[in-house]
């Protein structure tokens, strides 16, 4: 890599505060993940291949799942290739579909995404009796 011979390296697409936290993590092996930093910390940790921080972010997001945010967390997990979190969030959506379908997050979801991503497993597992 040409960066190994340079005195300065520019990191694109990384939040400065997240980078600062990750540098501190490198020295202390401690990090606090919360609502205020998880959305910048996870992509930065992924970019720098800090899997411990990435896992901590996914664990935090998993603990925060509720009907009002599970679709957003599912999309975030998909964007950042967090496959376990993606599966868990998708399962949560299917298990709580009635509540999820009443949320603003669901209402704002483009119509073409609703059947494919959400109702797929729900409808195929439900019998309709008339």
mmCIF file of N, CA and C in Angstrom, residues 37-120:
data_model
loop_
_atom_site.group_PDB
_atom_site.id
_atom_site.type_symbol
_atom_site.label_atom_id
_atom_site.label_comp_id
_atom_site.label_asym_id
_atom_site.label_seq_id
_atom_site.Cartn_x
_atom_site.Cartn_y
_atom_site.Cartn_z
ATOM 1 N N UNK A 37 -24.008 7.504 19.410
ATOM 2 C CA UNK A 37 -22.822 7.237 18.595
ATOM 3 C C UNK A 37 -22.875 5.967 17.755
ATOM 4 N N UNK A 38 -23.866 5.136 17.943
ATOM 5 C CA UNK A 38 -23.866 3.834 17.280
ATOM 6 C C UNK A 38 -23.919 3.952 15.753
ATOM 7 N N UNK A 39 -24.621 4.949 15.232
ATOM 8 C CA UNK A 39 -24.768 5.068 13.774
ATOM 9 C C UNK A 39 -23.497 5.559 13.086
ATOM 10 N N UNK A 40 -22.607 6.182 13.810
ATOM 11 C CA UNK A 40 -21.324 6.580 13.222
ATOM 12 C C UNK A 40 -20.218 5.602 13.601
ATOM 13 N N UNK A 41 -20.362 4.994 14.758
ATOM 14 C CA UNK A 41 -19.343 4.076 15.257
ATOM 15 C C UNK A 41 -19.303 2.771 14.465
ATOM 16 N N UNK A 42 -20.454 2.212 14.151
ATOM 17 C CA UNK A 42 -20.482 0.924 13.461
ATOM 18 C C UNK A 42 -19.826 1.002 12.080
ATOM 19 N N UNK A 43 -20.173 1.973 11.234
ATOM 20 C CA UNK A 43 -19.495 2.044 9.932
ATOM 21 C C UNK A 43 -17.989 2.288 10.060
ATOM 22 N N UNK A 44 -17.590 3.114 11.017
ATOM 23 C CA UNK A 44 -16.166 3.392 11.217
ATOM 24 C C UNK A 44 -15.436 2.138 11.691
ATOM 25 N N UNK A 45 -16.040 1.416 12.614
ATOM 26 C CA UNK A 45 -15.432 0.178 13.116
ATOM 27 C C UNK A 45 -15.327 -0.858 12.001
ATOM 28 N N UNK A 46 -16.328 -0.915 11.147
ATOM 29 C CA UNK A 46 -16.283 -1.840 10.009
ATOM 30 C C UNK A 46 -15.151 -1.473 9.063
ATOM 31 N N UNK A 47 -15.045 -0.191 8.751
ATOM 32 C CA UNK A 47 -14.001 0.281 7.845
ATOM 33 C C UNK A 47 -12.609 -0.044 8.376
ATOM 34 N N UNK A 48 -12.424 0.122 9.679
ATOM 35 C CA UNK A 48 -11.119 -0.123 10.296
ATOM 36 C C UNK A 48 -10.945 -1.563 10.784
ATOM 37 N N UNK A 49 -11.933 -2.398 10.510
ATOM 38 C CA UNK A 49 -11.918 -3.818 10.855
ATOM 39 C C UNK A 49 -11.718 -4.057 12.349
ATOM 40 N N UNK A 50 -12.418 -3.255 13.142
ATOM 41 C CA UNK A 50 -12.420 -3.433 14.596
ATOM 42 C C UNK A 50 -13.675 -4.233 14.953
ATOM 43 N N UNK A 51 -13.568 -5.534 14.799
ATOM 44 C CA UNK A 51 -14.731 -6.406 14.936
ATOM 45 C C UNK A 51 -15.340 -6.405 16.330
ATOM 46 N N UNK A 52 -14.538 -6.204 17.346
ATOM 47 C CA UNK A 52 -15.075 -6.141 18.704
ATOM 48 C C UNK A 52 -16.033 -4.973 18.873
ATOM 49 N N UNK A 53 -15.673 -3.829 18.316
ATOM 50 C CA UNK A 53 -16.543 -2.650 18.386
ATOM 51 C C UNK A 53 -17.763 -2.866 17.506
ATOM 52 N N UNK A 54 -17.546 -3.420 16.339
ATOM 53 C CA UNK A 54 -18.659 -3.703 15.419
ATOM 54 C C UNK A 54 -19.674 -4.627 16.094
ATOM 55 N N UNK A 55 -19.191 -5.662 16.745
ATOM 56 C CA UNK A 55 -20.074 -6.596 17.446
ATOM 57 C C UNK A 55 -20.809 -5.909 18.596
ATOM 58 N N UNK A 56 -20.111 -5.032 19.312
ATOM 59 C CA UNK A 56 -20.746 -4.296 20.414
ATOM 60 C C UNK A 56 -21.856 -3.389 19.884
ATOM 61 N N UNK A 57 -21.625 -2.780 18.736
ATOM 62 C CA UNK A 57 -22.651 -1.926 18.121
ATOM 63 C C UNK A 57 -23.870 -2.755 17.721
ATOM 64 N N UNK A 58 -23.630 -3.901 17.119
ATOM 65 C CA UNK A 58 -24.737 -4.775 16.710
ATOM 66 C C UNK A 58 -25.507 -5.279 17.928
ATOM 67 N N UNK A 59 -24.796 -5.619 18.972
ATOM 68 C CA UNK A 59 -25.437 -6.078 20.211
ATOM 69 C C UNK A 59 -26.306 -4.969 20.799
ATOM 70 N N UNK A 60 -25.793 -3.743 20.801
ATOM 71 C CA UNK A 60 -26.565 -2.607 21.301
ATOM 72 C C UNK A 60 -27.831 -2.419 20.465
ATOM 73 N N UNK A 61 -27.700 -2.425 19.146
ATOM 74 C CA UNK A 61 -28.867 -2.235 18.276
ATOM 75 C C UNK A 61 -29.886 -3.350 18.473
ATOM 76 N N UNK A 62 -29.424 -4.558 18.652
ATOM 77 C CA UNK A 62 -30.322 -5.685 18.912
ATOM 78 C C UNK A 62 -31.123 -5.451 20.184
ATOM 79 N N UNK A 63 -30.482 -4.905 21.198
ATOM 80 C CA UNK A 63 -31.169 -4.648 22.475
ATOM 81 C C UNK A 63 -32.182 -3.510 22.371
ATOM 82 N N UNK A 64 -32.086 -2.716 21.322
ATOM 83 C CA UNK A 64 -32.967 -1.563 21.154
ATOM 84 C C UNK A 64 -34.163 -1.839 20.238
ATOM 85 N N UNK A 65 -34.258 -3.029 19.682
ATOM 86 C CA UNK A 65 -35.342 -3.336 18.742
ATOM 87 C C UNK A 65 -36.707 -3.132 19.376
ATOM 88 N N UNK A 66 -37.547 -2.391 18.693
ATOM 89 C CA UNK A 66 -38.956 -2.273 19.065
ATOM 90 C C UNK A 66 -39.735 -1.982 17.785
ATOM 91 N N UNK A 67 -41.067 -2.042 17.833
ATOM 92 C CA UNK A 67 -41.842 -1.859 16.602
ATOM 93 C C UNK A 67 -41.570 -0.544 15.872
ATOM 94 N N UNK A 68 -41.213 0.505 16.600
ATOM 95 C CA UNK A 68 -41.027 1.804 15.957
ATOM 96 C C UNK A 68 -39.680 1.967 15.255
ATOM 97 N N UNK A 69 -38.709 1.087 15.538
ATOM 98 C CA UNK A 69 -37.393 1.272 14.916
ATOM 99 C C UNK A 69 -36.831 0.032 14.225
ATOM 100 N N UNK A 70 -37.538 -1.088 14.274
ATOM 101 C CA UNK A 70 -36.979 -2.336 13.760
ATOM 102 C C UNK A 70 -36.724 -2.303 12.253
ATOM 103 N N UNK A 71 -37.537 -1.560 11.512
ATOM 104 C CA UNK A 71 -37.307 -1.466 10.070
ATOM 105 C C UNK A 71 -36.043 -0.660 9.772
ATOM 106 N N UNK A 72 -35.846 0.412 10.506
ATOM 107 C CA UNK A 72 -34.641 1.216 10.332
ATOM 108 C C UNK A 72 -33.390 0.445 10.714
ATOM 109 N N UNK A 73 -33.470 -0.292 11.809
ATOM 110 C CA UNK A 73 -32.328 -1.104 12.237
ATOM 111 C C UNK A 73 -32.065 -2.200 11.217
ATOM 112 N N UNK A 74 -33.128 -2.777 10.677
ATOM 113 C CA UNK A 74 -32.970 -3.811 9.654
ATOM 114 C C UNK A 74 -32.252 -3.245 8.436
ATOM 115 N N UNK A 75 -32.663 -2.067 7.984
ATOM 116 C CA UNK A 75 -32.020 -1.423 6.839
ATOM 117 C C UNK A 75 -30.569 -1.064 7.119
ATOM 118 N N UNK A 76 -30.307 -0.569 8.324
ATOM 119 C CA UNK A 76 -28.950 -0.207 8.735
ATOM 120 C C UNK A 76 -28.066 -1.452 8.756
ATOM 121 N N UNK A 77 -28.589 -2.539 9.290
ATOM 122 C CA UNK A 77 -27.844 -3.802 9.337
ATOM 123 C C UNK A 77 -27.546 -4.305 7.931
ATOM 124 N N UNK A 78 -28.508 -4.180 7.039
ATOM 125 C CA UNK A 78 -28.323 -4.599 5.654
ATOM 126 C C UNK A 78 -27.247 -3.751 4.978
ATOM 127 N N UNK A 79 -27.311 -2.449 5.163
ATOM 128 C CA UNK A 79 -26.341 -1.528 4.567
ATOM 129 C C UNK A 79 -24.916 -1.838 5.013
ATOM 130 N N UNK A 80 -24.763 -2.222 6.269
ATOM 131 C CA UNK A 80 -23.427 -2.428 6.830
ATOM 132 C C UNK A 80 -23.050 -3.906 6.969
ATOM 133 N N UNK A 81 -23.783 -4.768 6.279
ATOM 134 C CA UNK A 81 -23.475 -6.202 6.218
ATOM 135 C C UNK A 81 -23.367 -6.864 7.587
ATOM 136 N N UNK A 82 -24.286 -6.514 8.465
ATOM 137 C CA UNK A 82 -24.367 -7.150 9.791
ATOM 138 C C UNK A 82 -25.415 -8.253 9.700
ATOM 139 N N UNK A 83 -25.014 -9.402 9.199
ATOM 140 C CA UNK A 83 -25.977 -10.442 8.850
ATOM 141 C C UNK A 83 -26.776 -10.969 10.039
ATOM 142 N N UNK A 84 -26.155 -11.154 11.191
ATOM 143 C CA UNK A 84 -26.898 -11.649 12.357
ATOM 144 C C UNK A 84 -27.934 -10.633 12.822
ATOM 145 N N UNK A 85 -27.544 -9.365 12.858
ATOM 146 C CA UNK A 85 -28.483 -8.309 13.239
ATOM 147 C C UNK A 85 -29.597 -8.196 12.210
ATOM 148 N N UNK A 86 -29.266 -8.316 10.945
ATOM 149 C CA UNK A 86 -30.267 -8.270 9.877
ATOM 150 C C UNK A 86 -31.296 -9.386 10.060
ATOM 151 N N UNK A 87 -30.834 -10.588 10.311
ATOM 152 C CA UNK A 87 -31.745 -11.723 10.521
ATOM 153 C C UNK A 87 -32.619 -11.505 11.749
ATOM 154 N N UNK A 88 -32.019 -11.041 12.822
ATOM 155 C CA UNK A 88 -32.777 -10.808 14.059
ATOM 156 C C UNK A 88 -33.817 -9.713 13.880
ATOM 157 N N UNK A 89 -33.445 -8.642 13.201
ATOM 158 C CA UNK A 89 -34.385 -7.543 12.973
ATOM 159 C C UNK A 89 -35.518 -7.992 12.060
ATOM 160 N N UNK A 90 -35.195 -8.767 11.040
ATOM 161 C CA UNK A 90 -36.233 -9.268 10.131
ATOM 162 C C UNK A 90 -37.192 -10.196 10.885
ATOM 163 N N UNK A 91 -36.644 -11.056 11.708
ATOM 164 C CA UNK A 91 -37.470 -11.956 12.521
ATOM 165 C C UNK A 91 -38.370 -11.147 13.454
ATOM 166 N N UNK A 92 -37.821 -10.094 14.046
ATOM 167 C CA UNK A 92 -38.597 -9.229 14.934
ATOM 168 C C UNK A 92 -39.759 -8.597 14.172
ATOM 169 N N UNK A 93 -39.487 -8.116 12.963
ATOM 170 C CA UNK A 93 -40.544 -7.512 12.138
ATOM 171 C C UNK A 93 -41.663 -8.516 11.902
ATOM 172 N N UNK A 94 -41.307 -9.726 11.543
ATOM 173 C CA UNK A 94 -42.322 -10.742 11.263
ATOM 174 C C UNK A 94 -43.106 -11.123 12.517
ATOM 175 N N UNK A 95 -42.432 -11.217 13.643
ATOM 176 C CA UNK A 95 -43.095 -11.597 14.892
ATOM 177 C C UNK A 95 -44.001 -10.495 15.436
ATOM 178 N N UNK A 96 -43.706 -9.254 15.105
ATOM 179 C CA UNK A 96 -44.467 -8.111 15.616
ATOM 180 C C UNK A 96 -45.104 -7.318 14.474
ATOM 181 N N UNK A 97 -45.478 -8.032 13.414
ATOM 182 C CA UNK A 97 -45.915 -7.366 12.189
ATOM 183 C C UNK A 97 -47.104 -6.433 12.408
ATOM 184 N N UNK A 98 -48.061 -6.831 13.197
ATOM 185 C CA UNK A 98 -49.246 -5.991 13.418
ATOM 186 C C UNK A 98 -48.836 -4.655 14.025
ATOM 187 N N UNK A 99 -48.002 -4.701 15.060
ATOM 188 C CA UNK A 99 -47.544 -3.453 15.689
ATOM 189 C C UNK A 99 -46.670 -2.638 14.740
ATOM 190 N N UNK A 100 -45.777 -3.323 14.019
ATOM 191 C CA UNK A 100 -44.868 -2.645 13.086
ATOM 192 C C UNK A 100 -45.654 -1.950 11.982
ATOM 193 N N UNK A 101 -46.709 -2.594 11.499
ATOM 194 C CA UNK A 101 -47.483 -2.029 10.386
ATOM 195 C C UNK A 101 -48.220 -0.751 10.762
ATOM 196 N N UNK A 102 -48.300 -0.447 12.043
ATOM 197 C CA UNK A 102 -48.978 0.773 12.502
ATOM 198 C C UNK A 102 -48.002 1.930 12.739
ATOM 199 N N UNK A 103 -46.716 1.693 12.528
ATOM 200 C CA UNK A 103 -45.718 2.715 12.840
ATOM 201 C C UNK A 103 -45.479 3.653 11.663
ATOM 202 N N UNK A 104 -44.954 4.820 11.978
ATOM 203 C CA UNK A 104 -44.606 5.798 10.944
ATOM 204 C C UNK A 104 -43.519 5.240 10.026
ATOM 205 N N UNK A 105 -42.580 4.503 10.595
ATOM 206 C CA UNK A 105 -41.492 3.909 9.811
ATOM 207 C C UNK A 105 -42.050 2.986 8.727
ATOM 208 N N UNK A 106 -43.078 2.226 9.069
ATOM 209 C CA UNK A 106 -43.705 1.335 8.099
ATOM 210 C C UNK A 106 -44.464 2.132 7.047
ATOM 211 N N UNK A 107 -45.197 3.151 7.488
ATOM 212 C CA UNK A 107 -45.980 3.970 6.560
ATOM 213 C C UNK A 107 -45.085 4.686 5.545
ATOM 214 N N UNK A 108 -43.884 5.047 5.955
ATOM 215 C CA UNK A 108 -42.961 5.761 5.071
ATOM 216 C C UNK A 108 -42.180 4.832 4.145
ATOM 217 N N UNK A 109 -42.269 3.538 4.395
ATOM 218 C CA UNK A 109 -41.574 2.566 3.563
ATOM 219 C C UNK A 109 -42.208 2.546 2.178
ATOM 220 N N UNK A 110 -41.410 2.592 1.108
ATOM 221 C CA UNK A 110 -41.990 2.534 -0.239
ATOM 222 C C UNK A 110 -42.830 1.272 -0.413
ATOM 223 N N UNK A 111 -43.947 1.409 -1.086
ATOM 224 C CA UNK A 111 -44.891 0.305 -1.258
ATOM 225 C C UNK A 111 -44.229 -0.937 -1.841
ATOM 226 N N UNK A 112 -43.339 -0.748 -2.808
ATOM 227 C CA UNK A 112 -42.714 -1.914 -3.441
ATOM 228 C C UNK A 112 -41.827 -2.706 -2.478
ATOM 229 N N UNK A 113 -41.401 -2.085 -1.376
ATOM 230 C CA UNK A 113 -40.572 -2.794 -0.397
ATOM 231 C C UNK A 113 -41.407 -3.555 0.624
ATOM 232 N N UNK A 114 -42.633 -3.149 0.838
ATOM 233 C CA UNK A 114 -43.445 -3.782 1.884
ATOM 234 C C UNK A 114 -43.694 -5.267 1.626
ATOM 235 N N UNK A 115 -44.235 -5.645 0.489
ATOM 236 C CA UNK A 115 -44.497 -7.075 0.310
ATOM 237 C C UNK A 115 -43.223 -7.918 0.263
ATOM 238 N N UNK A 116 -42.219 -7.443 -0.438
ATOM 239 C CA UNK A 116 -41.012 -8.248 -0.621
ATOM 240 C C UNK A 116 -40.244 -8.456 0.682
ATOM 241 N N UNK A 117 -39.994 -7.395 1.400
ATOM 242 C CA UNK A 117 -39.138 -7.502 2.580
ATOM 243 C C UNK A 117 -39.881 -7.875 3.854
ATOM 244 N N UNK A 118 -41.167 -7.578 3.928
ATOM 245 C CA UNK A 118 -41.839 -7.728 5.210
ATOM 246 C C UNK A 118 -42.927 -8.777 5.229
ATOM 247 N N UNK A 119 -43.801 -8.746 4.267
ATOM 248 C CA UNK A 119 -44.941 -9.652 4.327
ATOM 249 C C UNK A 119 -44.620 -11.022 3.767
ATOM 250 N N UNK A 120 -43.494 -11.176 3.140
ATOM 251 C CA UNK A 120 -43.089 -12.421 2.517
ATOM 252 C C UNK A 120 -43.251 -13.620 3.456
#
